């Protein structure tokens, strides 16, 4: 059985961590736009330089660039069993772009999992992560900006998927294992 899902939630909610485990357990591939941008930035190629100029301020990379990158990624063979989108779509226009990408491939999203975590909870998590991982995009000002961008721009996609009946909310507060168990319950209920 193939499984195609979207994981959404504020920065610091634990999407990346949960995505890794969930993908392993379900033998699907994680597609993280943040990771894709960071890989390009590390390679210091054209896309990387462009992306870095936005992410360093906590802003989103322009849709045209992001959508093209995801569309190309969806062509790769490793995604045939399914995939988990982490960090995409990040606004309502990206939802429309994704709809087209899926339609032209005759596939669809099975479920959208929202990891629910409050701002008060994520700010210290992000500051800690910045220290450990040396993520230069995670200074306190940038973190606050990223949270604002999340509430203004990304959170509305949750309503779009709720209206489509695809949304499942999971409490993101707890240990990695506890949250993973909640996510697994959602997956086994599909
Ligand atoms: P993340 O690791 O998911 O928090 O992403 C890090 C940075 O990459 C973000 O702050 C954005 O600048 C950029 N980015 C990641 N995903 C997207 C997206 N779907 N649309 C636009 N920008 C993105």
XYZ file of N, CA, C and O and ligand atoms in Angstrom:
783
model
N 0.845 -1.203 0.000
C 0.000 0.000 0.000
C 0.877 1.249 0.000
O 1.828 1.328 0.765
N 0.563 2.165 -0.860
C 1.350 3.410 -0.860
C 0.756 4.382 0.152
O -0.419 4.295 0.512
N 1.575 5.265 0.625
C 1.126 6.251 1.609
C 1.728 7.591 1.244
O 2.949 7.711 1.111
N 0.852 8.561 1.039
C 1.349 9.907 0.728
C 0.774 10.863 1.755
O -0.457 10.958 1.889
N 1.662 11.532 2.467
C 1.132 12.408 3.501
C 1.903 13.707 3.602
O 3.034 13.823 3.114
N 1.246 14.642 4.263
C 1.831 15.952 4.522
C 1.913 16.106 6.036
O 0.957 15.780 6.742
N 3.061 16.592 6.503
C 3.203 16.895 7.935
C 3.320 18.405 8.054
O 4.175 19.015 7.416
N 2.453 18.982 8.876
C 2.464 20.436 9.030
C 2.514 20.777 10.515
O 2.109 19.985 11.367
N 3.034 21.936 10.826
C 3.143 22.371 12.212
C 4.158 23.481 12.272
O 4.915 23.680 11.316
N 4.183 24.223 13.386
C 5.119 25.350 13.459
C 6.568 24.865 13.465
O 6.830 23.705 13.786
N 7.498 25.774 13.127
C 8.900 25.395 13.242
C 9.170 24.981 14.684
O 8.651 25.597 15.611
N 9.912 23.915 14.869
C 10.218 23.458 16.226
C 9.196 22.483 16.783
O 9.327 22.004 17.903
N 8.165 22.142 16.001
C 7.132 21.219 16.493
C 7.633 19.781 16.528
O 7.014 18.928 17.158
N 8.731 19.539 15.824
C 9.265 18.174 15.773
C 8.900 17.446 14.488
O 8.975 16.218 14.432
N 8.529 18.198 13.469
C 8.133 17.589 12.194
C 9.253 16.725 11.623
O 9.014 15.603 11.208
N 10.446 17.285 11.596
C 11.582 16.566 11.006
C 11.859 15.269 11.742
O 11.970 14.204 11.126
N 11.919 15.342 13.064
C 12.187 14.158 13.887
C 11.111 13.097 13.671
O 11.414 11.925 13.443
N 9.866 13.508 13.750
C 8.770 12.547 13.574
C 8.735 12.010 12.156
O 8.406 10.845 11.935
N 9.076 12.864 11.199
C 9.051 12.447 9.795
C 10.027 11.296 9.560
O 9.689 10.318 8.885
N 11.219 11.395 10.142
C 12.235 10.355 9.933
C 11.709 9.000 10.407
O 11.745 8.006 9.679
N 11.181 8.951 11.650
C 10.687 7.694 12.201
C 9.497 7.158 11.427
O 9.424 5.968 11.094
N 8.583 8.042 11.122
C 7.374 7.649 10.397
C 7.722 7.068 9.027
O 7.145 6.057 8.593
N 8.665 7.672 8.352
C 9.078 7.186 7.027
C 9.737 5.822 7.139
O 9.466 4.932 6.336
N 10.570 5.641 8.143
C 11.224 4.337 8.332
C 10.184 3.256 8.566
O 10.225 2.204 7.937
N 9.243 3.558 9.470
C 8.265 2.535 9.835
C 7.329 2.189 8.680
O 6.785 1.094 8.626
N 7.137 3.124 7.774
C 6.197 2.891 6.674
C 6.886 2.722 5.320
O 6.210 2.632 4.293
N 8.214 2.688 5.346
C 9.003 2.511 4.119
C 8.627 3.503 3.032
O 8.380 3.136 1.884
N 8.553 4.756 3.452
C 8.330 5.819 2.483
C 9.453 6.846 2.634
O 10.263 6.750 3.556
N 9.492 7.807 1.736
C 10.620 8.732 1.677
C 10.193 10.134 2.120
O 9.133 10.620 1.732
N 11.033 10.739 2.940
C 10.768 12.098 3.432
C 11.240 13.112 2.393
O 12.375 13.033 1.917
N 10.371 14.029 2.058
C 10.767 15.132 1.180
C 10.635 16.412 1.997
O 9.526 16.881 2.261
N 11.768 16.939 2.444
C 11.770 18.145 3.267
C 12.325 19.302 2.448
O 13.487 19.275 2.033
N 11.475 20.303 2.204
C 11.965 21.435 1.403
C 13.059 22.194 2.151
O 14.015 22.656 1.536
N 12.950 22.271 3.491
C 14.002 22.928 4.278
C 15.341 22.217 4.066
O 16.369 22.852 3.830
N 15.316 20.872 4.129
C 16.551 20.098 3.919
C 17.060 20.261 2.490
O 18.266 20.360 2.269
N 16.133 20.273 1.525
C 16.562 20.451 0.130
C 17.256 21.800 -0.039
O 18.326 21.886 -0.646
N 16.660 22.834 0.562
C 17.284 24.168 0.458
C 18.636 24.201 1.157
O 19.592 24.789 0.651
N 18.705 23.562 2.335
C 19.991 23.562 3.055
C 21.054 22.798 2.279
O 22.222 23.205 2.270
N 20.668 21.728 1.590
C 21.640 20.978 0.781
C 22.152 21.854 -0.366
O 23.355 21.878 -0.653
N 21.236 22.578 -0.995
C 21.668 23.493 -2.077
C 22.560 24.606 -1.516
O 23.533 24.999 -2.149
N 22.199 25.088 -0.314
C 22.995 26.163 0.285
C 24.407 25.675 0.594
O 25.388 26.391 0.379
N 24.510 24.426 1.050
C 25.809 23.839 1.365
C 26.638 23.697 0.085
O 27.845 23.953 0.078
N 25.974 23.280 -0.973
C 26.658 23.146 -2.266
C 26.978 24.523 -2.849
O 27.736 24.635 -3.818
N 26.350 25.549 -2.257
C 26.541 26.938 -2.680
C 26.231 27.146 -4.153
O 26.888 27.928 -4.841
N 25.217 26.421 -4.661
C 24.817 26.607 -6.054
C 23.810 27.771 -6.147
O 23.502 28.421 -5.140
N 23.310 27.990 -7.342
C 22.451 29.154 -7.575
C 21.198 29.119 -6.689
O 20.851 30.103 -6.032
N 20.552 27.952 -6.677
C 19.340 27.790 -5.871
C 19.664 27.972 -4.387
O 18.904 28.596 -3.645
N 20.803 27.454 -3.983
C 21.231 27.566 -2.587
C 21.457 28.996 -2.162
O 21.052 29.403 -1.066
N 22.090 29.755 -2.999
C 22.355 31.157 -2.657
C 21.055 31.941 -2.567
O 20.863 32.756 -1.668
N 20.159 31.653 -3.493
C 18.864 32.331 -3.491
C 18.087 31.973 -2.213
O 17.584 32.849 -1.501
N 18.019 30.675 -1.919
C 17.265 30.214 -0.753
C 17.856 30.786 0.534
O 17.122 31.226 1.422
N 19.180 30.769 0.644
C 19.836 31.229 1.867
C 19.514 32.692 2.157
O 19.360 33.081 3.315
N 19.359 33.482 1.109
C 19.092 34.903 1.309
C 17.714 35.114 1.949
O 17.492 36.093 2.645
N 16.797 34.177 1.740
C 15.473 34.275 2.375
C 15.460 33.605 3.744
O 14.993 34.178 4.723
N 15.966 32.384 3.816
C 15.842 31.634 5.079
C 16.649 32.295 6.188
O 16.269 32.195 7.356
N 17.723 32.994 5.864
C 18.507 33.687 6.895
C 17.692 34.782 7.581
O 18.002 35.186 8.693
N 16.639 35.240 6.927
C 15.775 36.268 7.534
C 14.486 35.666 8.103
O 13.652 36.373 8.646
N 14.309 34.375 7.935
C 13.082 33.732 8.396
C 11.946 33.867 7.403
O 10.804 33.548 7.712
N 12.253 34.352 6.212
C 11.217 34.522 5.184
C 11.136 33.261 4.320
O 12.075 32.460 4.277
N 10.018 33.147 3.596
C 9.874 32.013 2.693
C 10.569 32.295 1.371
O 10.636 33.433 0.912
N 11.086 31.235 0.791
C 11.674 31.314 -0.547
C 10.511 31.511 -1.541
O 9.415 30.984 -1.313
N 10.701 32.265 -2.636
C 9.584 32.485 -3.568
C 8.973 31.169 -4.080
O 9.693 30.206 -4.345
N 7.650 31.170 -4.210
C 6.931 29.948 -4.585
C 7.429 29.328 -5.876
O 7.500 28.103 -5.990
N 7.725 30.180 -6.842
C 8.132 29.662 -8.151
C 9.338 28.726 -8.006
O 9.397 27.653 -8.618
N 10.274 29.144 -7.164
C 11.497 28.362 -6.943
C 11.167 27.069 -6.190
O 11.574 25.973 -6.576
N 10.388 27.221 -5.118
C 10.062 26.070 -4.269
C 9.221 25.053 -5.041
O 9.504 23.848 -5.000
N 8.219 25.524 -5.749
C 7.341 24.612 -6.479
C 8.114 23.834 -7.541
O 7.899 22.630 -7.724
N 9.008 24.523 -8.232
C 9.791 23.844 -9.272
C 10.672 22.759 -8.659
O 10.770 21.651 -9.180
N 11.251 23.097 -7.514
C 12.124 22.125 -6.842
C 11.334 20.872 -6.424
O 11.790 19.743 -6.624
N 10.127 21.068 -5.885
C 9.314 19.928 -5.453
C 8.839 19.127 -6.667
O 8.887 17.890 -6.671
N 8.419 19.826 -7.702
C 7.934 19.145 -8.909
C 9.024 18.230 -9.467
O 8.757 17.073 -9.827
N 10.244 18.717 -9.494
C 11.365 17.897 -9.993
C 11.615 16.709 -9.067
O 11.869 15.594 -9.516
N 11.512 16.951 -7.773
C 11.755 15.874 -6.799
C 10.717 14.760 -6.954
O 11.030 13.582 -6.808
N 9.478 15.134 -7.279
C 8.402 14.136 -7.402
C 8.594 13.210 -8.600
O 7.944 12.175 -8.696
N 9.490 13.574 -9.494
C 9.767 12.703 -10.648
C 10.678 11.544 -10.302
O 10.832 10.626 -11.099
N 11.309 11.598 -9.139
C 12.316 10.585 -8.851
C 11.691 9.269 -8.393
O 10.661 9.248 -7.731
N 12.349 8.171 -8.801
C 11.806 6.810 -8.634
C 11.612 6.389 -7.189
O 10.772 5.531 -6.907
N 12.403 6.936 -6.278
C 12.329 6.470 -4.896
C 10.998 6.812 -4.226
O 10.720 6.327 -3.136
N 10.169 7.618 -4.882
C 8.907 8.029 -4.254
C 7.716 7.148 -4.646
O 6.597 7.432 -4.231
N 7.966 6.073 -5.421
C 6.845 5.261 -5.911
C 6.004 4.645 -4.798
O 4.797 4.503 -4.943
N 6.638 4.273 -3.661
C 5.880 3.672 -2.549
C 5.154 4.698 -1.710
O 4.368 4.349 -0.829
N 5.469 5.952 -1.941
C 4.837 7.009 -1.170
C 5.869 7.977 -0.647
O 7.077 7.789 -0.825
N 5.387 9.012 -0.027
C 6.296 10.039 0.490
C 5.618 10.859 1.571
O 4.386 10.857 1.708
N 6.467 11.532 2.327
C 5.992 12.445 3.359
C 6.541 13.835 3.017
O 7.763 13.997 2.901
N 5.671 14.783 2.838
C 6.108 16.154 2.579
C 6.246 16.883 3.908
O 5.301 16.958 4.694
N 7.438 17.391 4.136
C 7.759 18.076 5.395
C 8.212 19.486 5.045
O 9.232 19.668 4.397
N 7.401 20.477 5.418
C 7.760 21.867 5.095
C 7.155 22.347 3.788
O 7.461 23.440 3.320
N 6.304 21.528 3.207
C 5.640 21.876 1.941
C 4.300 21.167 1.903
O 4.250 19.992 2.280
N 3.229 21.785 1.447
C 3.103 23.189 1.077
C 3.138 24.106 2.308
O 2.727 23.731 3.391
N 3.615 25.322 2.096
C 3.817 26.269 3.188
C 2.901 27.474 3.074
O 2.935 28.360 3.899
N 2.096 27.540 2.033
C 1.074 28.586 1.910
C -0.008 28.062 0.966
O 0.158 26.993 0.355
N -1.108 28.827 0.868
C -2.249 28.329 0.111
C -1.942 28.235 -1.391
O -2.423 27.326 -2.071
N -1.098 29.122 -1.893
C -0.711 29.019 -3.310
C 0.092 27.745 -3.572
O -0.051 27.117 -4.627
N 0.909 27.371 -2.615
C 1.671 26.120 -2.781
C 0.738 24.908 -2.736
O 1.011 23.885 -3.369
N -0.366 25.017 -1.992
C -1.354 23.929 -1.996
C -1.889 23.752 -3.415
O -1.984 22.635 -3.930
N -2.200 24.877 -4.087
C -2.729 24.803 -5.458
C -1.688 24.210 -6.399
O -2.002 23.385 -7.265
N -0.444 24.640 -6.234
C 0.628 24.107 -7.085
C 0.779 22.605 -6.862
O 0.908 21.830 -7.820
N 0.718 22.194 -5.596
C 0.846 20.764 -5.292
C -0.334 19.989 -5.888
O -0.145 18.905 -6.449
N -1.543 20.553 -5.787
C -2.715 19.888 -6.371
C -2.460 19.571 -7.849
O -2.746 18.468 -8.317
N -1.907 20.542 -8.561
C -1.634 20.326 -9.992
C -0.570 19.258 -10.209
O -0.692 18.419 -11.107
N 0.478 19.306 -9.384
C 1.559 18.305 -9.526
C 1.015 16.900 -9.314
O 1.414 15.949 -9.984
N 0.113 16.757 -8.326
C -0.439 15.437 -8.012
C -1.415 15.012 -9.103
O -1.377 13.869 -9.575
N -2.279 15.954 -9.530
C -3.273 15.641 -10.572
C -2.604 15.118 -11.830
O -3.038 14.133 -12.413
N -1.541 15.794 -12.245
C -0.924 15.372 -13.515
C -0.247 14.008 -13.397
O 0.026 13.361 -14.393
N -0.010 13.562 -12.166
C 0.575 12.227 -11.945
C -0.496 11.217 -11.515
O -0.170 10.072 -11.192
N -1.752 11.668 -11.465
C -2.855 10.808 -11.036
C -2.681 10.221 -9.647
O -2.996 9.051 -9.418
N -2.167 11.009 -8.729
C -2.018 10.552 -7.350
C -2.643 11.590 -6.415
O -2.982 12.699 -6.849
N -2.805 11.211 -5.155
C -3.400 12.159 -4.210
C -2.813 11.951 -2.813
O -2.175 10.936 -2.535
N -3.063 12.925 -1.957
C -2.594 12.878 -0.570
C -3.606 12.088 0.257
O -4.813 12.295 0.141
N -3.108 11.162 1.099
C -3.988 10.337 1.926
C -4.376 11.029 3.223
O -5.473 10.839 3.727
N -3.420 11.765 3.793
C -3.701 12.386 5.094
C -2.752 13.564 5.328
O -1.626 13.578 4.826
N -3.250 14.552 6.071
C -2.421 15.688 6.481
C -2.372 15.669 8.007
O -3.406 15.746 8.661
N -1.185 15.508 8.557
C -1.037 15.460 10.009
C -0.509 16.805 10.502
O 0.552 17.259 10.066
N -1.302 17.432 11.387
C -0.832 18.671 12.013
C -0.277 18.341 13.394
O -0.982 17.796 14.246
N 0.982 18.695 13.611
C 1.572 18.559 14.946
C 1.263 19.839 15.696
O 1.721 20.917 15.321
N 0.462 19.738 16.746
C -0.006 20.919 17.468
C 0.918 21.204 18.652
O 1.026 20.385 19.573
N 1.593 22.353 18.598
C 2.499 22.783 19.674
C 2.404 24.310 19.772
O 2.407 24.999 18.748
N 2.326 24.839 21.007
C 2.178 26.288 21.170
C 3.496 27.019 20.926
O 4.578 26.425 21.023
N 3.383 28.339 20.669
C 4.581 29.166 20.473
C 5.490 29.135 21.701
O 6.707 29.078 21.578
N 4.892 29.179 22.889
C 5.707 29.193 24.126
C 6.551 27.934 24.218
O 7.638 27.941 24.778
N 6.008 26.856 23.687
C 6.730 25.582 23.728
C 7.838 25.539 22.670
O 8.904 25.002 22.921
N 7.577 26.107 21.483
C 8.567 25.930 20.402
C 9.761 26.880 20.475
O 10.854 26.507 20.043
N 9.581 28.085 21.046
C 10.710 29.035 21.062
C 11.940 28.462 21.780
O 13.026 28.418 21.197
N 11.793 27.976 23.031
C 12.981 27.370 23.653
C 13.529 26.162 22.905
O 14.730 25.966 22.833
N 12.637 25.363 22.311
C 13.105 24.207 21.532
C 13.992 24.677 20.374
O 15.025 24.084 20.080
N 13.549 25.763 19.706
C 14.299 26.246 18.536
C 15.639 26.850 18.935
O 16.635 26.679 18.222
N 15.660 27.541 20.077
C 16.924 28.125 20.547
C 17.918 27.012 20.880
O 19.102 27.099 20.558
N 17.414 25.965 21.490
C 18.255 24.820 21.830
C 18.788 24.152 20.553
O 19.976 23.848 20.438
N 17.917 23.970 19.588
C 18.317 23.330 18.331
C 19.375 24.159 17.603
O 20.318 23.619 17.034
N 19.199 25.489 17.652
C 20.162 26.367 16.976
C 21.556 26.159 17.553
O 22.556 26.137 16.832
N 21.604 25.989 18.897
C 22.893 25.772 19.559
C 23.504 24.438 19.130
O 24.666 24.357 18.764
N 22.680 23.400 19.156
C 23.197 22.051 18.888
C 23.579 21.877 17.417
O 24.633 21.351 17.093
N 22.684 22.320 16.529
C 22.905 22.047 15.108
C 23.631 23.176 14.390
O 23.954 23.039 13.208
N 23.851 24.273 15.102
C 24.509 25.395 14.444
C 23.723 25.912 13.247
O 24.291 26.289 12.232
N 22.388 25.889 13.387
C 21.558 26.410 12.280
C 21.543 27.930 12.346
O 20.911 28.527 13.212
N 22.239 28.554 11.416
C 22.408 30.004 11.457
C 21.079 30.737 11.236
O 20.964 31.921 11.521
N 20.049 30.009 10.749
C 18.750 30.665 10.528
C 17.941 30.746 11.822
O 16.858 31.306 11.845
N 18.457 30.201 12.914
C 17.670 30.127 14.137
C 18.108 31.091 15.253
O 18.250 30.686 16.396
N 18.302 32.364 14.966
C 18.506 33.345 16.039
C 17.122 33.724 16.580
O 16.115 33.482 15.917
N 17.073 34.344 17.790
C 15.756 34.595 18.390
C 14.858 35.470 17.505
O 13.673 35.172 17.344
N 15.397 36.536 16.927
C 14.590 37.394 16.047
C 14.046 36.616 14.861
O 12.882 36.773 14.467
N 14.926 35.811 14.291
C 14.523 35.027 13.113
C 13.472 33.993 13.507
O 12.497 33.781 12.778
N 13.643 33.399 14.678
C 12.666 32.419 15.169
C 11.287 33.068 15.310
O 10.277 32.524 14.860
N 11.257 34.272 15.913
C 9.965 34.986 16.084
C 9.355 35.293 14.721
O 8.156 35.159 14.523
N 10.208 35.694 13.790
C 9.716 36.006 12.444
C 9.160 34.743 11.772
O 8.118 34.778 11.136
N 9.868 33.642 11.944
C 9.411 32.388 11.333
C 8.077 31.958 11.923
O 7.207 31.439 11.215
N 7.885 32.194 13.226
C 6.605 31.855 13.847
C 5.487 32.743 13.318
O 4.380 32.275 13.055
N 5.794 34.042 13.163
C 4.791 34.951 12.585
C 4.405 34.493 11.182
O 3.223 34.452 10.824
N 5.424 34.188 10.407
C 5.164 33.727 9.029
C 4.319 32.451 9.068
O 3.377 32.287 8.291
N 4.607 31.576 10.026
C 3.828 30.336 10.145
C 2.349 30.657 10.377
O 1.473 30.151 9.676
N 2.089 31.544 11.368
C 0.685 31.824 11.695
C -0.042 32.549 10.569
O -1.190 32.236 10.274
N 0.649 33.497 9.946
C -0.006 34.286 8.889
C -0.163 33.503 7.601
O -1.172 33.602 6.909
N 0.859 32.753 7.246
C 0.949 32.225 5.889
C 0.720 30.727 5.792
O 0.054 30.251 4.866
N 1.256 29.982 6.757
C 1.196 28.519 6.640
C -0.053 27.939 7.290
O -0.706 27.064 6.728
N -0.411 28.458 8.478
C -1.547 27.869 9.202
C -2.818 27.799 8.358
O -3.578 26.821 8.465
N -3.075 28.783 7.478
C -4.287 28.681 6.648
C -4.381 27.407 5.808
O -5.481 26.971 5.463
N -3.263 26.766 5.525
C -3.370 25.523 4.729
C -4.054 24.424 5.539
O -4.675 23.534 4.977
N -3.962 24.517 6.860
C -4.603 23.524 7.723
C -6.118 23.553 7.495
O -6.773 22.516 7.419
N -6.651 24.773 7.361
C -8.094 24.901 7.129
C -8.498 24.342 5.774
O -9.557 23.728 5.633
N -7.640 24.548 4.788
C -7.939 24.010 3.451
C -8.056 22.492 3.521
O -9.027 21.892 3.027
N -7.096 21.850 4.179
C -7.124 20.382 4.243
C -8.210 19.874 5.188
O -8.749 18.781 4.990
N -8.568 20.691 6.197
C -9.679 20.296 7.068
C -10.963 20.234 6.255
O -11.718 19.267 6.341
N -11.163 21.262 5.421
C -12.367 21.274 4.587
C -12.414 20.086 3.639
O -13.481 19.611 3.273
N -11.264 19.611 3.235
C -11.227 18.448 2.341
C -11.349 17.127 3.101
O -11.310 16.059 2.487
N -11.423 17.215 4.429
C -11.561 16.001 5.236
C -10.265 15.214 5.390
O -10.285 14.038 5.775
N -9.147 15.842 5.117
C -7.867 15.120 5.169
C -7.073 15.377 6.445
O -6.065 14.728 6.698
N -7.531 16.357 7.249
C -6.722 16.781 8.396
C -6.879 15.873 9.614
O -7.988 15.526 9.995
N -5.744 15.513 10.211
C -5.755 14.840 11.508
C -4.783 15.583 12.410
O -3.633 15.780 12.036
N -5.263 16.020 13.586
C -4.415 16.783 14.504
C -3.817 15.860 15.557
O -4.511 14.993 16.095
N -2.542 16.069 15.823
C -1.833 15.256 16.811
C -1.160 16.205 17.810
O -0.504 17.167 17.406
N -1.322 15.918 19.098
C -0.659 16.707 20.139
C 0.846 16.460 20.042
O 1.306 15.331 20.174
N 1.592 17.531 19.796
C 3.036 17.411 19.599
C 3.859 17.587 20.861
O 5.089 17.659 20.793
N 3.178 17.678 22.017
C 3.904 17.839 23.276
C 4.026 16.477 23.958
O 3.036 15.786 24.161
N 5.256 16.117 24.289
C 5.516 14.818 24.903
C 6.861 14.324 24.422
O 7.570 15.043 23.727
N 7.201 13.109 24.784
C 8.481 12.574 24.307
C 8.341 12.220 22.819
O 7.224 12.091 22.303
N 9.484 12.038 22.176
C 9.482 11.640 20.760
C 8.651 10.367 20.584
O 7.838 10.254 19.657
N 8.814 9.420 21.525
C 8.098 8.139 21.424
C 6.588 8.327 21.603
O 5.799 7.706 20.893
N 6.215 9.186 22.558
C 4.781 9.409 22.776
C 4.125 10.016 21.536
O 3.040 9.588 21.116
N 4.790 11.008 20.978
C 4.214 11.660 19.802
C 4.174 10.679 18.626
O 3.185 10.603 17.889
N 5.232 9.864 18.509
C 5.282 8.868 17.426
C 4.105 7.892 17.541
O 3.490 7.530 16.536
N 3.803 7.502 18.792
C 2.680 6.567 18.983
C 1.364 7.192 18.545
O 0.531 6.543 17.915
N 1.196 8.490 18.864
C -0.047 9.176 18.444
C -0.137 9.220 16.920
O -1.214 9.036 16.338
N 0.987 9.467 16.292
C 0.985 9.529 14.822
C 0.671 8.148 14.236
O -0.117 8.024 13.294
N 1.274 7.111 14.823
C 1.031 5.751 14.324
C -0.438 5.368 14.439
O -0.967 4.656 13.581
N -1.089 5.855 15.510
C -2.526 5.561 15.659
C -3.310 6.172 14.500
O -4.231 5.551 13.972
N -2.917 7.381 14.113
C -3.593 8.026 12.980
C -3.380 7.209 11.713
O -4.320 6.917 10.974
N -2.136 6.800 11.491
C -1.816 6.050 10.261
C -2.578 4.724 10.224
O -3.133 4.341 9.202
N -2.631 4.032 11.371
C -3.320 2.719 11.330
C -4.827 2.869 11.232
O -5.518 1.920 10.884
N -5.347 4.081 11.498
C -6.797 4.276 11.361
C -7.203 4.606 9.922
O -8.388 4.714 9.618
N -6.236 4.753 9.030
C -6.563 5.173 7.651
C -7.214 4.039 6.863
O -6.904 2.884 7.076
P 12.497 24.445 7.583
O 13.706 23.631 7.833
O 11.361 23.630 7.062
O 12.107 25.270 8.753
O 12.872 25.489 6.395
C 13.940 26.410 6.499
C 13.751 27.571 5.540
O 13.653 27.092 4.183
C 12.456 28.365 5.734
O 12.577 29.352 6.724
C 12.235 28.975 4.362
O 13.060 30.079 4.135
C 12.701 27.861 3.450
N 11.570 26.981 3.067
C 11.376 25.682 3.440
N 10.253 25.183 2.912
C 9.701 26.186 2.189
C 8.528 26.303 1.399
N 7.664 25.284 1.256
N 8.298 27.499 0.797
C 9.143 28.521 0.924
N 10.250 28.489 1.664
C 10.549 27.335 2.285
